[in-house]
């Protein structure tokens, strides 16, 4: 895996672990408001650390460091050890993303010491994993594996399935860098299996955020498998993995992940020599990265586009066409360099400077005028030496070896043979130290050419024989890779078939569950509809009864009113009769009086 590509992949892993870089600005604004309005307590410390992390993700490294250090200072002031450890870890993340590995390592180890005192196993595991990422990027694979296996042990003890799967992915990356493809694939499939189990285990309740992260990790594992196929030259299979990853990323709205998949597709098409398609994919990636403010990704995209223009220049026959493509390549690479310098990304700066040197060398090669040619070679050496200085500072031994060879090549063209020989021997020494066979081969080839130009034919032949030995060794490794690739393809297809079968079973179960759910939902819906209809009928009946009762009540009131009127009239009539009778009685002589008077008269 290309060293700068490995560095960019490292950054992608770090962004993935922390949730990507998109939709960060609104969160940053919110956190800034909290920082301004919160008193000096643990809430403010946690906010400062979150703010530093969000700023790191969008490439605002200086501001990120500033807020992380504020969080650390406040944590020390109120003796909040957890806050100190988090601030140290965050600051280390920033320096790692910038490519300043020595500073990052010091801070990670300080963070681990405090986390161990606090018993924060998860925190220790995270810091160990990031240390492993640094060692892997530096090419120190034995140390990287040591840290990854230590992290894995902690995650297994804690039964942290996400952590275990992430550890498998990290270990796989190291094996891949060592060309141990079968081991790498084994780790990647182990990670993929765990993530899919987490996602698809029946009865397991996952929050939406947990489901999103798990799917994102599945996409990540697919990308890892694709990286292996790129290294092996199995480009159709690589594209198959990247398209599968892209489908998940688009479903999730994971713009960071989608940009990475487009970028990786561009790398595949570039390897295939389909530069038009490669540019299309890289420009898609660039557009997304620009939109989401992913400065690291934008710088990477400019560098990749520059690389394609440079390769297109090599295909041209017309000197003017070559100049045009080299000019385009330089323009894109200078954009990449500018962004890397703005971010302080040392690894990115070194890579861009090295590419500038290669472009200036090519421009010198095609120049006819002696002074113009010399000027281009001078510029090339300036770029290479600046790149070398950074690589020495960050301990990038593979990068140092490659830069030594580049410097030697230019000096050889300028006939500075002594200087050229010195740098080739230095490249050979460091390449043998780290087992970098490709650089060993190139060093011997250049030494053979150099000794031949000097007339030292015996030494030239000896170097040429060594060149052939390493060439054959690499060829045998390539053949071994192809054999392993065939074995892996069989295993992969087998695993894919098993996975598909298992997935089909899960789909059948899921469909049955869906059917049951549909039946239940339909039954419940029908029941609800019946209840609703019944409620409407009852409601209407009640309304009608209310209306009837109202009418009856009103009629009753009318009857009672009429009754009262009749009784009142009747009373009035009776009162009149009684009154008339009293008058009559008063005016007419009573019967008793008349009868008595008659009796008196009869006696007389």
mmCIF file of C-alpha atoms in Angstrom, residues 517-536:
data_model
loop_
_atom_site.group_PDB
_atom_site.id
_atom_site.type_symbol
_atom_site.label_atom_id
_atom_site.label_comp_id
_atom_site.label_asym_id
_atom_site.label_seq_id
_atom_site.Cartn_x
_atom_site.Cartn_y
_atom_site.Cartn_z
ATOM 1 C CA UNK A 517 -46.584 -8.413 11.557
ATOM 2 C CA UNK A 518 -48.713 -7.587 8.517
ATOM 3 C CA UNK A 519 -51.428 -10.003 9.722
ATOM 4 C CA UNK A 520 -51.285 -8.572 13.234
ATOM 5 C CA UNK A 521 -51.331 -5.039 11.871
ATOM 6 C CA UNK A 522 -54.234 -5.904 9.529
ATOM 7 C CA UNK A 523 -56.171 -7.546 12.391
ATOM 8 C CA UNK A 524 -55.541 -4.664 14.722
ATOM 9 C CA UNK A 525 -56.454 -2.211 11.967
ATOM 10 C CA UNK A 526 -59.693 -4.109 11.200
ATOM 11 C CA UNK A 527 -60.505 -4.216 14.917
ATOM 12 C CA UNK A 528 -59.837 -0.530 15.242
ATOM 13 C CA UNK A 529 -62.038 0.172 12.225
ATOM 14 C CA UNK A 530 -64.894 -1.905 13.736
ATOM 15 C CA UNK A 531 -64.477 -0.146 17.064
ATOM 16 C CA UNK A 532 -64.495 3.170 15.238
ATOM 17 C CA UNK A 533 -67.677 2.241 13.311
ATOM 18 C CA UNK A 534 -69.348 1.064 16.530
ATOM 19 C CA UNK A 535 -68.297 4.241 18.260
ATOM 20 C CA UNK A 536 -69.780 6.289 15.417
#
